[in-house]
Coordinates of C-alpha atoms in Angstrom, one line a residue:
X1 CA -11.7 26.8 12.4
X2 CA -8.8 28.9 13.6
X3 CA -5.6 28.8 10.5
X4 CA -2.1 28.8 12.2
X5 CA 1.2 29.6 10.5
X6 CA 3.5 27.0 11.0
X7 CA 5.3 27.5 14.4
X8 CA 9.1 28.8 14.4
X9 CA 9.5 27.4 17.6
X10 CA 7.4 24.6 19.4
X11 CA 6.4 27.6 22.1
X12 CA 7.2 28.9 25.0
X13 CA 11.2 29.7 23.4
X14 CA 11.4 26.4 23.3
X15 CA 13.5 25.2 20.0
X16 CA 12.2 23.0 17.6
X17 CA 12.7 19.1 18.2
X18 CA 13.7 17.1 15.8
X19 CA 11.4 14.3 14.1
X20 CA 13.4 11.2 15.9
X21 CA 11.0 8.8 18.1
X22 CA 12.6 7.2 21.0
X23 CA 13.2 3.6 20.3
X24 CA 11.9 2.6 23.5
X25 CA 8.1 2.8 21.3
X26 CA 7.5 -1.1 22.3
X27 CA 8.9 -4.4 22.7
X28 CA 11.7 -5.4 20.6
X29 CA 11.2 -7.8 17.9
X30 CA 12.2 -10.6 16.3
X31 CA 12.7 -11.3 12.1
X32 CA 9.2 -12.2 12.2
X33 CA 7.5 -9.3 13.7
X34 CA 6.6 -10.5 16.9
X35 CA 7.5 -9.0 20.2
X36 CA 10.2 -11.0 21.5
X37 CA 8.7 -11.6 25.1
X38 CA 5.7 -13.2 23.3
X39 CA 3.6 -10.5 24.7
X40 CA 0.5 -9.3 22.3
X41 CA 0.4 -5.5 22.8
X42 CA -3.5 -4.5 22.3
X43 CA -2.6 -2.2 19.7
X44 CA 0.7 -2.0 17.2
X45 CA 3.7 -0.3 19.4
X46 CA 6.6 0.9 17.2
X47 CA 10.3 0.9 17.4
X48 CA 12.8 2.8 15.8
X49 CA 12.3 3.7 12.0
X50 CA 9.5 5.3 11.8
X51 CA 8.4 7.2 8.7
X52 CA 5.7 7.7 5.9
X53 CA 6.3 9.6 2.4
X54 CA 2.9 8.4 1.0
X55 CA 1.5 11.8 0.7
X56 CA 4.7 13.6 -0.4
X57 CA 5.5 10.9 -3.2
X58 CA 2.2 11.3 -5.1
X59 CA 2.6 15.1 -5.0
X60 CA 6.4 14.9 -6.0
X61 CA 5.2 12.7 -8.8
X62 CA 3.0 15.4 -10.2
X63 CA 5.2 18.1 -9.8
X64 CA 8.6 17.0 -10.9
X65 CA 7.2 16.8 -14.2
X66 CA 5.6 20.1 -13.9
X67 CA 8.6 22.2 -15.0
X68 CA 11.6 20.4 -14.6
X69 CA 11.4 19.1 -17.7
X70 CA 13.0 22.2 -19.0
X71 CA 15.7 22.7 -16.2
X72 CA 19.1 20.8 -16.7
X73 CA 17.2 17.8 -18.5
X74 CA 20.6 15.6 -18.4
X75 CA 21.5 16.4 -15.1
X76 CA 18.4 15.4 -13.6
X77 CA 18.2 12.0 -14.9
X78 CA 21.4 11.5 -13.7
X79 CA 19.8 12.6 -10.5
X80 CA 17.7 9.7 -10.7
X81 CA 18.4 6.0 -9.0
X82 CA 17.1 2.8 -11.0
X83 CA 15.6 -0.6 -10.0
X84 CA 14.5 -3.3 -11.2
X85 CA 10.1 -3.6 -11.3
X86 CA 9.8 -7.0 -10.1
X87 CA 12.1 -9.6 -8.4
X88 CA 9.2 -12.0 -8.2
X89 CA 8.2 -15.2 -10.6
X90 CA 4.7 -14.0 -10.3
X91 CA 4.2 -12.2 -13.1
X92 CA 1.0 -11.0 -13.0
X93 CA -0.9 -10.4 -16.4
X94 CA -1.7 -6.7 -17.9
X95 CA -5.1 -5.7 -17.6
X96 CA -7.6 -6.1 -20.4
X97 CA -8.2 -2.8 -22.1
X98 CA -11.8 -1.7 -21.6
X99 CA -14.0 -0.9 -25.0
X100 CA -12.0 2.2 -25.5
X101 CA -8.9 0.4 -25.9
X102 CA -7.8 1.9 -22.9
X103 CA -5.9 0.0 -19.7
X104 CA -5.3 1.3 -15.9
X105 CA -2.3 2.1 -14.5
X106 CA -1.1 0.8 -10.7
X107 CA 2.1 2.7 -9.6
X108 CA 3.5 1.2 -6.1
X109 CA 4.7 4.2 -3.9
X110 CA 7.0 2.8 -1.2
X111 CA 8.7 5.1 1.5
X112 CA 12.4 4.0 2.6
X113 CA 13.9 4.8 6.2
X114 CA 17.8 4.5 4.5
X115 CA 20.1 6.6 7.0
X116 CA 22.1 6.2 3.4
X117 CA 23.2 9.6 3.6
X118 CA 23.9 12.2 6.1
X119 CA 20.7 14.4 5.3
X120 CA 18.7 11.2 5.3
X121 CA 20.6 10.3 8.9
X122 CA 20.1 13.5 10.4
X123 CA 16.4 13.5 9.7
X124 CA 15.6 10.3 10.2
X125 CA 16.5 10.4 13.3
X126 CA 17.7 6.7 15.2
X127 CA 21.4 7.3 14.3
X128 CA 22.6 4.0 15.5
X129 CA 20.7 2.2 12.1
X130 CA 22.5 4.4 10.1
X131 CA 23.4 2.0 6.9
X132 CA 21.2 -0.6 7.8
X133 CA 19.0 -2.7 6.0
X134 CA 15.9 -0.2 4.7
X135 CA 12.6 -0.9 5.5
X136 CA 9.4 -0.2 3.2
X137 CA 8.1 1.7 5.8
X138 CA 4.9 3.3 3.7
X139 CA 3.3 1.5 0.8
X140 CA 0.6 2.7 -1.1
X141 CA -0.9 1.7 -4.4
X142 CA -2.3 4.5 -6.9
X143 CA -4.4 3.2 -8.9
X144 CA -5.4 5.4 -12.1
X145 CA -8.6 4.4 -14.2
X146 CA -8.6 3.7 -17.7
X147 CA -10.5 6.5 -18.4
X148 CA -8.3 8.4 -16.4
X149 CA -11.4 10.0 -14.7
X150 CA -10.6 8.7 -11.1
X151 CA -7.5 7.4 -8.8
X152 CA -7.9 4.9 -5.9
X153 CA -4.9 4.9 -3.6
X154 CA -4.5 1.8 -1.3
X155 CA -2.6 2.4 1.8
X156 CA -1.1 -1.2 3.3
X157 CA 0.2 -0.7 7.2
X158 CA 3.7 -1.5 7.6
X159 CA 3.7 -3.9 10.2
X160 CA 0.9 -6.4 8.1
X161 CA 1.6 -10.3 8.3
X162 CA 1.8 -11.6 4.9
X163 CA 4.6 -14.0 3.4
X164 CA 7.0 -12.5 1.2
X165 CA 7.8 -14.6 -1.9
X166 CA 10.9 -15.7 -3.5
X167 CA 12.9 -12.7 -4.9
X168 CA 15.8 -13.2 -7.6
X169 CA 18.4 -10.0 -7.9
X170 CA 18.6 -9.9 -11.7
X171 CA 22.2 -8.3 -11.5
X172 CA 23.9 -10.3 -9.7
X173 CA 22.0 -13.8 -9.0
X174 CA 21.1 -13.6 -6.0
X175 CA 18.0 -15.4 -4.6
X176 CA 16.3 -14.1 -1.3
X177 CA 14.1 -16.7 -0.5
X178 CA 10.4 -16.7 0.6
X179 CA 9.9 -16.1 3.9
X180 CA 9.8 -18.8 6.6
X181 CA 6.0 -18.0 7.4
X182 CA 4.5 -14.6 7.6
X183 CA 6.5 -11.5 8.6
X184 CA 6.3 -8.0 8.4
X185 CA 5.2 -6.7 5.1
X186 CA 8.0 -3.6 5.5
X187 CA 10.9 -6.4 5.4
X188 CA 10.3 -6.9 2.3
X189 CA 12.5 -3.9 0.7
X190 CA 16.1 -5.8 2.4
X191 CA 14.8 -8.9 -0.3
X192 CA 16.9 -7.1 -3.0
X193 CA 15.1 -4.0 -2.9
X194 CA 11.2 -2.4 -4.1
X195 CA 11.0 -5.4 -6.9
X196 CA 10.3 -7.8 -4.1
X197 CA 8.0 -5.0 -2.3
X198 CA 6.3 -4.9 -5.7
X199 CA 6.2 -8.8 -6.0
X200 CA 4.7 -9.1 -2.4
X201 CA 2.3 -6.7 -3.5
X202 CA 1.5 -8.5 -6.5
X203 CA 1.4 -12.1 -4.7
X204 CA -1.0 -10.2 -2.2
X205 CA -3.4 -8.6 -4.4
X206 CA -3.3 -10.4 -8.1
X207 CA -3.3 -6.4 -9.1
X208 CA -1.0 -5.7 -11.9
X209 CA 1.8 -3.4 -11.1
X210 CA 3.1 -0.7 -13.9
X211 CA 5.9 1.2 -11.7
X212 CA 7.2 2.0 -8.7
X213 CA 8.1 5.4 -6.9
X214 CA 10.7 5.5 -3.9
X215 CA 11.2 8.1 -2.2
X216 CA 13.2 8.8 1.3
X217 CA 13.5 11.3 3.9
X218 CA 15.0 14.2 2.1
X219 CA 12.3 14.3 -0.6
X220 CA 9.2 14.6 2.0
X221 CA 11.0 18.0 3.1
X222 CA 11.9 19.2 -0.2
X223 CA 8.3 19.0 -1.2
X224 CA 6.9 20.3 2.0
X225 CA 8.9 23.6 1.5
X226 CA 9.1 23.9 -2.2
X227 CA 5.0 24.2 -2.0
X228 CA 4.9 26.9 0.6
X229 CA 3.7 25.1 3.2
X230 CA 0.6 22.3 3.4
X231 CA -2.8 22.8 5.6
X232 CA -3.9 20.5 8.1
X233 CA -6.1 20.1 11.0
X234 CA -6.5 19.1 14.2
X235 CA -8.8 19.3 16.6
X236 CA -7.2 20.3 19.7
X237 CA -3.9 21.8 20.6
X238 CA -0.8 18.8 20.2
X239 CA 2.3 18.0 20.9
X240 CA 3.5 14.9 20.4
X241 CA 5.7 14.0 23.0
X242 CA 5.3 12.0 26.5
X243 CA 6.7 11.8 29.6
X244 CA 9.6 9.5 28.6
X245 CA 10.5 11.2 24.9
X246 CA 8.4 9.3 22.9
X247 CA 6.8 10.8 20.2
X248 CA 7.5 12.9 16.8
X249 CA 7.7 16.8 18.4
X250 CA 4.6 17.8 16.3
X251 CA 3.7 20.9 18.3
X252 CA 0.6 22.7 16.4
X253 CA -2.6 24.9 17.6
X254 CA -5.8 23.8 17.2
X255 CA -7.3 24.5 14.1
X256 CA -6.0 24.4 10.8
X257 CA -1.9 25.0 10.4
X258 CA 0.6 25.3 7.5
X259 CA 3.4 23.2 7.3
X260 CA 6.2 22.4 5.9
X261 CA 10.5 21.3 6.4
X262 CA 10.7 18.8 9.2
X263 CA 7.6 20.0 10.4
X264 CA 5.7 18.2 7.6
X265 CA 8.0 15.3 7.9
X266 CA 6.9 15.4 11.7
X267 CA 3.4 15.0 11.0
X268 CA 3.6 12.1 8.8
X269 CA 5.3 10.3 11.3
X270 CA 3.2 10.8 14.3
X271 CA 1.9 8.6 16.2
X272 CA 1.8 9.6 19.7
X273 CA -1.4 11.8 20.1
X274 CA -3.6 10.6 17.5
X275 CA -6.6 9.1 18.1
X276 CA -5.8 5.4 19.5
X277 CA -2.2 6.1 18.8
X278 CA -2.0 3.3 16.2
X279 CA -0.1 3.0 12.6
X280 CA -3.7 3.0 11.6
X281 CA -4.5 6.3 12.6
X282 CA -0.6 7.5 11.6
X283 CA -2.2 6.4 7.7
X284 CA -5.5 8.1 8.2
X285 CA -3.5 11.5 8.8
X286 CA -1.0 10.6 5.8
X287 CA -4.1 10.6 3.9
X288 CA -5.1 14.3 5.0
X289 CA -1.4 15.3 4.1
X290 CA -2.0 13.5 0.9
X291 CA -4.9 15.2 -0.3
X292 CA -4.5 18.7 1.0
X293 CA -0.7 18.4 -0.9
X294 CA -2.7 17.6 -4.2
X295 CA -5.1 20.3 -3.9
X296 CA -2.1 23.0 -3.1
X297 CA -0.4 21.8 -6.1
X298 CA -3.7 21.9 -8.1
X299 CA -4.4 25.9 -6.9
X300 CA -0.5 27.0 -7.3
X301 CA 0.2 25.2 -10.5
X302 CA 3.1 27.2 -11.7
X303 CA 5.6 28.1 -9.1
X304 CA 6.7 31.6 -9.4
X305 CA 10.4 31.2 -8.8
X306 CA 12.5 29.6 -11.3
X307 CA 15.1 29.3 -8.7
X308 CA 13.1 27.6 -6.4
X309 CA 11.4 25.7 -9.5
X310 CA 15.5 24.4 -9.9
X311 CA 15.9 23.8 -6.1
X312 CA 12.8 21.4 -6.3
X313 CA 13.9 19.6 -9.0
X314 CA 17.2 19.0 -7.8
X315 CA 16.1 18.1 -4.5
X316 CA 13.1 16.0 -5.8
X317 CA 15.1 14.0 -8.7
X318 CA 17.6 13.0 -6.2
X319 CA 15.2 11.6 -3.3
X320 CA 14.2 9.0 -6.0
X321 CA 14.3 5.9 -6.9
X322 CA 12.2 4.3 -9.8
X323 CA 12.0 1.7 -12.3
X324 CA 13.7 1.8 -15.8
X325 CA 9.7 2.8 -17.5
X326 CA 10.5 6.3 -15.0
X327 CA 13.9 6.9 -15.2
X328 CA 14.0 10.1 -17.1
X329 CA 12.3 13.4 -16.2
X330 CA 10.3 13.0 -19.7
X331 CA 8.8 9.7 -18.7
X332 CA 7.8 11.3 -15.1
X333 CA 6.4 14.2 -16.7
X334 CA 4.4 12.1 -18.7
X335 CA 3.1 9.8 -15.9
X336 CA 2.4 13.5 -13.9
X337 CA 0.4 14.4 -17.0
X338 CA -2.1 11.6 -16.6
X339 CA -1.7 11.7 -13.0
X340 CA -3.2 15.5 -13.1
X341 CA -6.5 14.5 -15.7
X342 CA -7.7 13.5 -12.1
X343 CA -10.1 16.4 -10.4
X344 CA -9.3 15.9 -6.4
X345 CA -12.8 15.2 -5.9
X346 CA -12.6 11.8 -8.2
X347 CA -9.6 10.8 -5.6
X348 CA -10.2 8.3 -3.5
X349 CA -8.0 7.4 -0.5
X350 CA -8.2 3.8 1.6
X351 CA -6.3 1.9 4.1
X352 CA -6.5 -1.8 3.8
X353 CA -9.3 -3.9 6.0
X354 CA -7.4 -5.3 8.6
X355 CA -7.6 -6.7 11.6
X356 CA -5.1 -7.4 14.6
X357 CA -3.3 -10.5 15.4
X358 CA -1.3 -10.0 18.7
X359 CA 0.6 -6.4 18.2
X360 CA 0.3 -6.7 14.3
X361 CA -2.1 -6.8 11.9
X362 CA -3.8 -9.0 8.6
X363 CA -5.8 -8.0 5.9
X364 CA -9.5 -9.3 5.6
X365 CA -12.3 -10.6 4.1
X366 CA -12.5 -6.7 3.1
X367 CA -9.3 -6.4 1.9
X368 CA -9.7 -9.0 -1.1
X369 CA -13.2 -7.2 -2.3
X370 CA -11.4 -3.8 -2.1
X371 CA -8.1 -5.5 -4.2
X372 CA -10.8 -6.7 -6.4
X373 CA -12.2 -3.8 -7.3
X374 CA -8.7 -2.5 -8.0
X375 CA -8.4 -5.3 -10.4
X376 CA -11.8 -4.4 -12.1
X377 CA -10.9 -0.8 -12.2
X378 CA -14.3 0.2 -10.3
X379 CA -13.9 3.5 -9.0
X380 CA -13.9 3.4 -5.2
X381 CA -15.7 6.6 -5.1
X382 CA -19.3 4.7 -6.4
X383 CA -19.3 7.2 -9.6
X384 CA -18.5 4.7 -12.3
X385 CA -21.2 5.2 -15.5
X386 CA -21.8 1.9 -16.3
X387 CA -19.4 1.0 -19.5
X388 CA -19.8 -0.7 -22.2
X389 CA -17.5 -4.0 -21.4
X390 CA -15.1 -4.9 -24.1
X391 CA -16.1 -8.9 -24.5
X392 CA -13.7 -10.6 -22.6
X393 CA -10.8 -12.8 -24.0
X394 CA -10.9 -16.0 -23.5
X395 CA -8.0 -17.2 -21.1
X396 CA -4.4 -17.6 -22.1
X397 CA -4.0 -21.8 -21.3
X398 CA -1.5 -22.6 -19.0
X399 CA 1.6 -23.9 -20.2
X400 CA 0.6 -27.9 -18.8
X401 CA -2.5 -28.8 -19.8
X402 CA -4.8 -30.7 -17.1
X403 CA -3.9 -34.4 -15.9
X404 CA -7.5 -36.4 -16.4
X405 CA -9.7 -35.8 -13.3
X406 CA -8.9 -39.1 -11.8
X407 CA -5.3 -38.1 -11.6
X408 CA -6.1 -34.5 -10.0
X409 CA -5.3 -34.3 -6.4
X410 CA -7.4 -31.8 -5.1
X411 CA -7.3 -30.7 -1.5
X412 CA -11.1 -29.3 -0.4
X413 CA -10.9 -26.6 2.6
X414 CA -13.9 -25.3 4.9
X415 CA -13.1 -21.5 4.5
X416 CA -17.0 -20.4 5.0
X417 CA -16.3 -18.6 8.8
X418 CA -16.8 -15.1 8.5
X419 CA -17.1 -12.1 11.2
X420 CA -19.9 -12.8 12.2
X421 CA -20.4 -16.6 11.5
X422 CA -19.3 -19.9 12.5
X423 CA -17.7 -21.9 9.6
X424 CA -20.6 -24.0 7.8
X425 CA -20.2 -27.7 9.4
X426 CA -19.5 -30.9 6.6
X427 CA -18.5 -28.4 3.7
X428 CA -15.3 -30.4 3.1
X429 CA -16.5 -33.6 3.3
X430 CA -20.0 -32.6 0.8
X431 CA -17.8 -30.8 -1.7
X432 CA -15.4 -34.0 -2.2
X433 CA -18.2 -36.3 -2.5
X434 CA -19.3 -34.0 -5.1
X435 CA -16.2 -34.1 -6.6
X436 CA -15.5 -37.8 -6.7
X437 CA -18.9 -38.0 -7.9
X438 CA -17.4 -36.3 -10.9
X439 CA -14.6 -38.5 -11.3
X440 CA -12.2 -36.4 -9.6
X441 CA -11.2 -39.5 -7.3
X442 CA -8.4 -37.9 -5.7
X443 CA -10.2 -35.7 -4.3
X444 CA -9.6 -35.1 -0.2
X445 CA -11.0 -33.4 2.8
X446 CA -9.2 -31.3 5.0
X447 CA -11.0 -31.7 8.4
X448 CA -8.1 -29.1 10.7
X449 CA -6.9 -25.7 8.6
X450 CA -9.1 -23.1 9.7
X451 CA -9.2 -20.4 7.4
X452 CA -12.0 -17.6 6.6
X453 CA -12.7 -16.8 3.0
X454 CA -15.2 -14.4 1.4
X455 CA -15.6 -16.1 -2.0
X456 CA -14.7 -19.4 -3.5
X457 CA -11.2 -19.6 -4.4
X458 CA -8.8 -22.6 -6.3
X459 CA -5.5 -22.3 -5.6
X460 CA -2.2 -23.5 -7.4
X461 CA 1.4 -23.2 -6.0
X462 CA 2.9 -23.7 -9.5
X463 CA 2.8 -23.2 -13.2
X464 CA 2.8 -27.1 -13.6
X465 CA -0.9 -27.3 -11.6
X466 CA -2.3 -24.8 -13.4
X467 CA -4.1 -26.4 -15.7
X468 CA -5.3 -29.1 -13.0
X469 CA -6.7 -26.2 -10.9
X470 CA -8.6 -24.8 -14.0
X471 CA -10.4 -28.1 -14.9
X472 CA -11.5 -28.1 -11.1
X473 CA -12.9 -24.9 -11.4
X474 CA -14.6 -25.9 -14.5
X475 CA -16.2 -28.6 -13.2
X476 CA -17.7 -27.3 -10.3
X477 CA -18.7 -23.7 -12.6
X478 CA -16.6 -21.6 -10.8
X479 CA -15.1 -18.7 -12.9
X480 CA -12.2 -19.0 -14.2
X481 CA -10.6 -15.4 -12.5
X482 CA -11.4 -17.6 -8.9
X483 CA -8.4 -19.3 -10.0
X484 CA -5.2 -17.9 -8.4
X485 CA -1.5 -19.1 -8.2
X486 CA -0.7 -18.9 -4.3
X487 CA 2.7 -20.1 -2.4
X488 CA -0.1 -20.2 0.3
X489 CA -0.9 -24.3 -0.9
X490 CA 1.3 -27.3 -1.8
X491 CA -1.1 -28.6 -4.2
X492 CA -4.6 -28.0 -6.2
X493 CA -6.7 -26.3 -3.0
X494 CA -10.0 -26.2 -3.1
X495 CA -11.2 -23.2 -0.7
X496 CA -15.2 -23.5 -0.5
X497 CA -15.9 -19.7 0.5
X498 CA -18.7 -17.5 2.5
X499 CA -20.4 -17.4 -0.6
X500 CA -20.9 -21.6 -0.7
X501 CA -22.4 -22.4 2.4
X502 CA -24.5 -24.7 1.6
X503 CA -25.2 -27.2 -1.4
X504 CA -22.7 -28.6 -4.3
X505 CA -23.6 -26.5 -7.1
X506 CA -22.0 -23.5 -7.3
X507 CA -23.3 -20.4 -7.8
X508 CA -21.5 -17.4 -8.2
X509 CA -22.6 -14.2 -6.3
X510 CA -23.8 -10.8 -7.4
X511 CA -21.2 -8.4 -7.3
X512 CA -20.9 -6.3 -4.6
X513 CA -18.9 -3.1 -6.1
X514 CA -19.4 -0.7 -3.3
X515 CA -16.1 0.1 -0.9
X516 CA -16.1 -1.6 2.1
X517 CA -16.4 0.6 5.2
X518 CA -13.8 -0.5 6.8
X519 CA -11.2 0.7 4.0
X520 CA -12.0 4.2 5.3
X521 CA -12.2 6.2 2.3
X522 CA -11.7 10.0 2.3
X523 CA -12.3 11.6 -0.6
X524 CA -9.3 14.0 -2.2
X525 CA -11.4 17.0 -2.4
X526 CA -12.7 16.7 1.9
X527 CA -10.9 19.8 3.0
X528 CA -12.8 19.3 6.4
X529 CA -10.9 16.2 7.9
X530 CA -9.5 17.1 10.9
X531 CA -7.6 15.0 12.8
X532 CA -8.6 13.7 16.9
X533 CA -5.7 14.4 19.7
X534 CA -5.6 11.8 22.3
X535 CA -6.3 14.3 25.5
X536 CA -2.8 13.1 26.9
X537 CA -1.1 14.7 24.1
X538 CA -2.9 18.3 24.0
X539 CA -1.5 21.4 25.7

């Protein structure tokens, strides 16, 4: 494998191009994230605002607390923008601490396309958004164990279909409400800002969230540079850039190339002449940035220039925005401090299962076992020891008790269709008899909603049904974490999984705590991955 400094010039005397994508990337589309024409695209086509800080902003987490602790402490946290954590009414519970007394933390890191300033304008390229509504255009969860022996990062594609709940703006009143249907998942940062990102998140995944981390255009670069430069691979000569302008300008060599500025900001947005030229594969190479960033930073712990040690903490503190448990360079220190516990090769990195739906995608049956394992904190890597389990509390009751079960409406849904299987026929109508059989009279069939779910799920729209959802669960010996609050339902839902194909006693399944294959995991310390050029974009 052949190593290439990073390029002065794109070759040939030609100057470097800038990181703008034509906007011409696809159809145009409405609110809701469909192509206007009605046309499904066979794989995601972009326009406009196109950008992903996920590997930079775990990297600029780690190193801002590095040193800059010590440099112009006041002037730094003035440096440093504040939100508010969560917009949402879904507050999800903390997790329980595990026999060690010790609890995970999840930190959201979202990625911003504001033109909000003229350094963010200039390289964000698509001048006539400048001052526009931002989009989330990169979302990633980092998940860091209890133990703090492992981190699982969770990589969600910008353009996934999911329904973004009610957000309230605490400082002024204002209510953004939940979207008309499902829309694109990026959308949700022009709710009031990353509390309603956080609170999709949240609604999404049931995963507690500690913090967020946003970062925009300006901060990729300043990290790119203030590190020296970042190695990645690929495994043909590339330049990003067709016939009619589309593309990033990522010129490199084949092999294995340092880089850094706009250069690094170039690679983490291209699209054009990877693999199937997809957001998906755009993630998989933000996940190469990711880890090769960490292991730099890991190998050249102490930079050697206090001036340049100053530069990157100016430049860093002020591409940020956080939430007030972050909002002074002690506090991001100490979150880098735990952050760096982790040895790259305990790092896992994963894109959410997905699959398309016309030029967009959804998460899968896949997604909700790889959130779950989030929730457990099982390390996605398969390395867990097996702990000794704290004994579990017993669950907080919900502030309305049950109604008595011949009161409980309770809606029964056939969600047994899988990949690879036909939904299970007379589920709805068995599991109501069963339920009227134990006096839950109000119990109901729904014979038309065709939905696929892996495991057995009751669903609640409101605090108020709470307590009628748990009793349903009880009676039928479904566990109580099955139970999940979901703007999804108008009333008590019933959703009779994969896992209850047959029968009316419910049993629930053995755990299955391996990652699913179609997250893609890479592991943080694979210094191999190289990424694939499309043959229309070598040179």
């Amino acid at each position: 494998m052949t190593q290439n400094a990073a390029p002065e010039t794109l070759g040939d005397g030609e100057p470097e191009e800038g990181p703008e994508e034509s906007p011409e990337e696809g159809p145009e589309e409405s609110p809701d994230g469909k192509p206007s024409d009605g046309a499904a695209a066979p794989r995601p086509r972009r326009v406009r605002r196109v950008l992903t800080w996920s590997a930079a902003t775990l990297a600029l987490l780690m190193v801002v607390g590095a040193g800059a602790g010590y440099l112009y402490y006041r002037q730094l946290n003035d440096n440093i923008k504040k939100d508010t954590l969560n917009l949402g009414d879904n507050k999800v519970a903390e997790p329980t601490p595990n026999a060690a007394g010790q609890t995970p933390l999840n930190i959201l890191l979202i990625g911003s396309d504001a033109r909000d300033s003229e350094e963010n304008q200039q390289l964000g390229g698509a001048r006539e958004t400048f001052g526009s509504t931002p989009l989330a255009d990169v979302q990633m969860l980092v998940h860091l164990s209890a133990d703090r022996s492992n981190m699982s990062v969770v990589s969600m594609p910008r353009d996934t279909l999911l329904e973004i709940p009610k957000c309230t703006d605490p400082e002024d009143g204002t209510v953004y409400p939940a979207s008309d249907g499902r829309t694109m998942t990026n959308q949700s940062l022009g709710h009031g800002g990353p509390g309603c990102t956080v609170a999709t998140w949240q609604e999404l995944t049931g995963i507690h969230i500690d913090h967020f981390v946003m970062v925009d255009f300006a901060g990729v670069v300043s990290m790119a540079d203030a590190v020296g430069g970042v190695p990645v691979c690929v495994d043909a000569n590339i330049h990003s850039r067709d016939s009619q302008g589309h593309g990033s300008g990522l010129k490199l060599e084949e092999g294995t190339n340092y880089i850094k500025g706009e250069q690094a900001l170039q690679w983490l947005r291209t699209r054009y002449g990877f693999e199937d030229g997809s957001d998906l594969a755009r993630a998989k190479a933000q996940h190469m940035y990711m880890n090769s960033l960490v292991r730099q930073l890991r190998e050249n712990a102490t930079l050697s220039s206090p001036n340049k040690l100053r530069r990157l903490a100016e430049k860093a503190t002020e591409a940020l925005t956080v939430d007030p448990g972050l909002d002074t360079v002690k506090k991001l220190y100490d979150l880098s401090t735990e952050l760096r516990k982790v040895a790259p090769e305990r790092v896992t990195m994963t894109t959410m299962p997905n699959r398309y739906v016309g030029a967009r995608v959804e998460p899968t049956e896949d997604a909700e076992k790889l959130f779950r394992l989030v929730r457990e904190d099982i390390a996605l890597d398969g390395k867990d020891a097996k702990p000794a389990k704290a004994e579990p509390e017993a669950p907080k009751g919900p502030a309305d008790p049950a109604a008595d079960d011949a009161d409980i409406a309770v809606q029964v849904v056939n969600g047994t269709r899988t990949d690879t299987l036909a939904a299970a026929v007379g589920r709805t109508g068995t599991v109501r008899d069963a339920l009227k059989e134990q006096g839950f009279t109000g119990a109901t069939a729904d014979t038309t909603s065709a939905v696929s779910a892996k495991r057995t799920v009751v669903r609640y729209p409101s605090a108020d049904l709470e307590g009628d959802a748990r009793r349903v669960a009880e009676a039928l010996g479904i566990p109580a974490d099955a139970v999940k609050r979901s703007t999804d339902v108008s009333g008590v839902t019933l959703v009779v999984g994969a896992d209850w194909r047959e029968g009316t006693a419910y049993e629930a399944p053995e755990d299955d705590n391996t990652t699913p294959e179609s997250a893609q995991a890479l592991n943080g310390a694979d210094d191999e991955a190289c990424m694939h050029v499309s043959p229309g974009f070598t040179w």
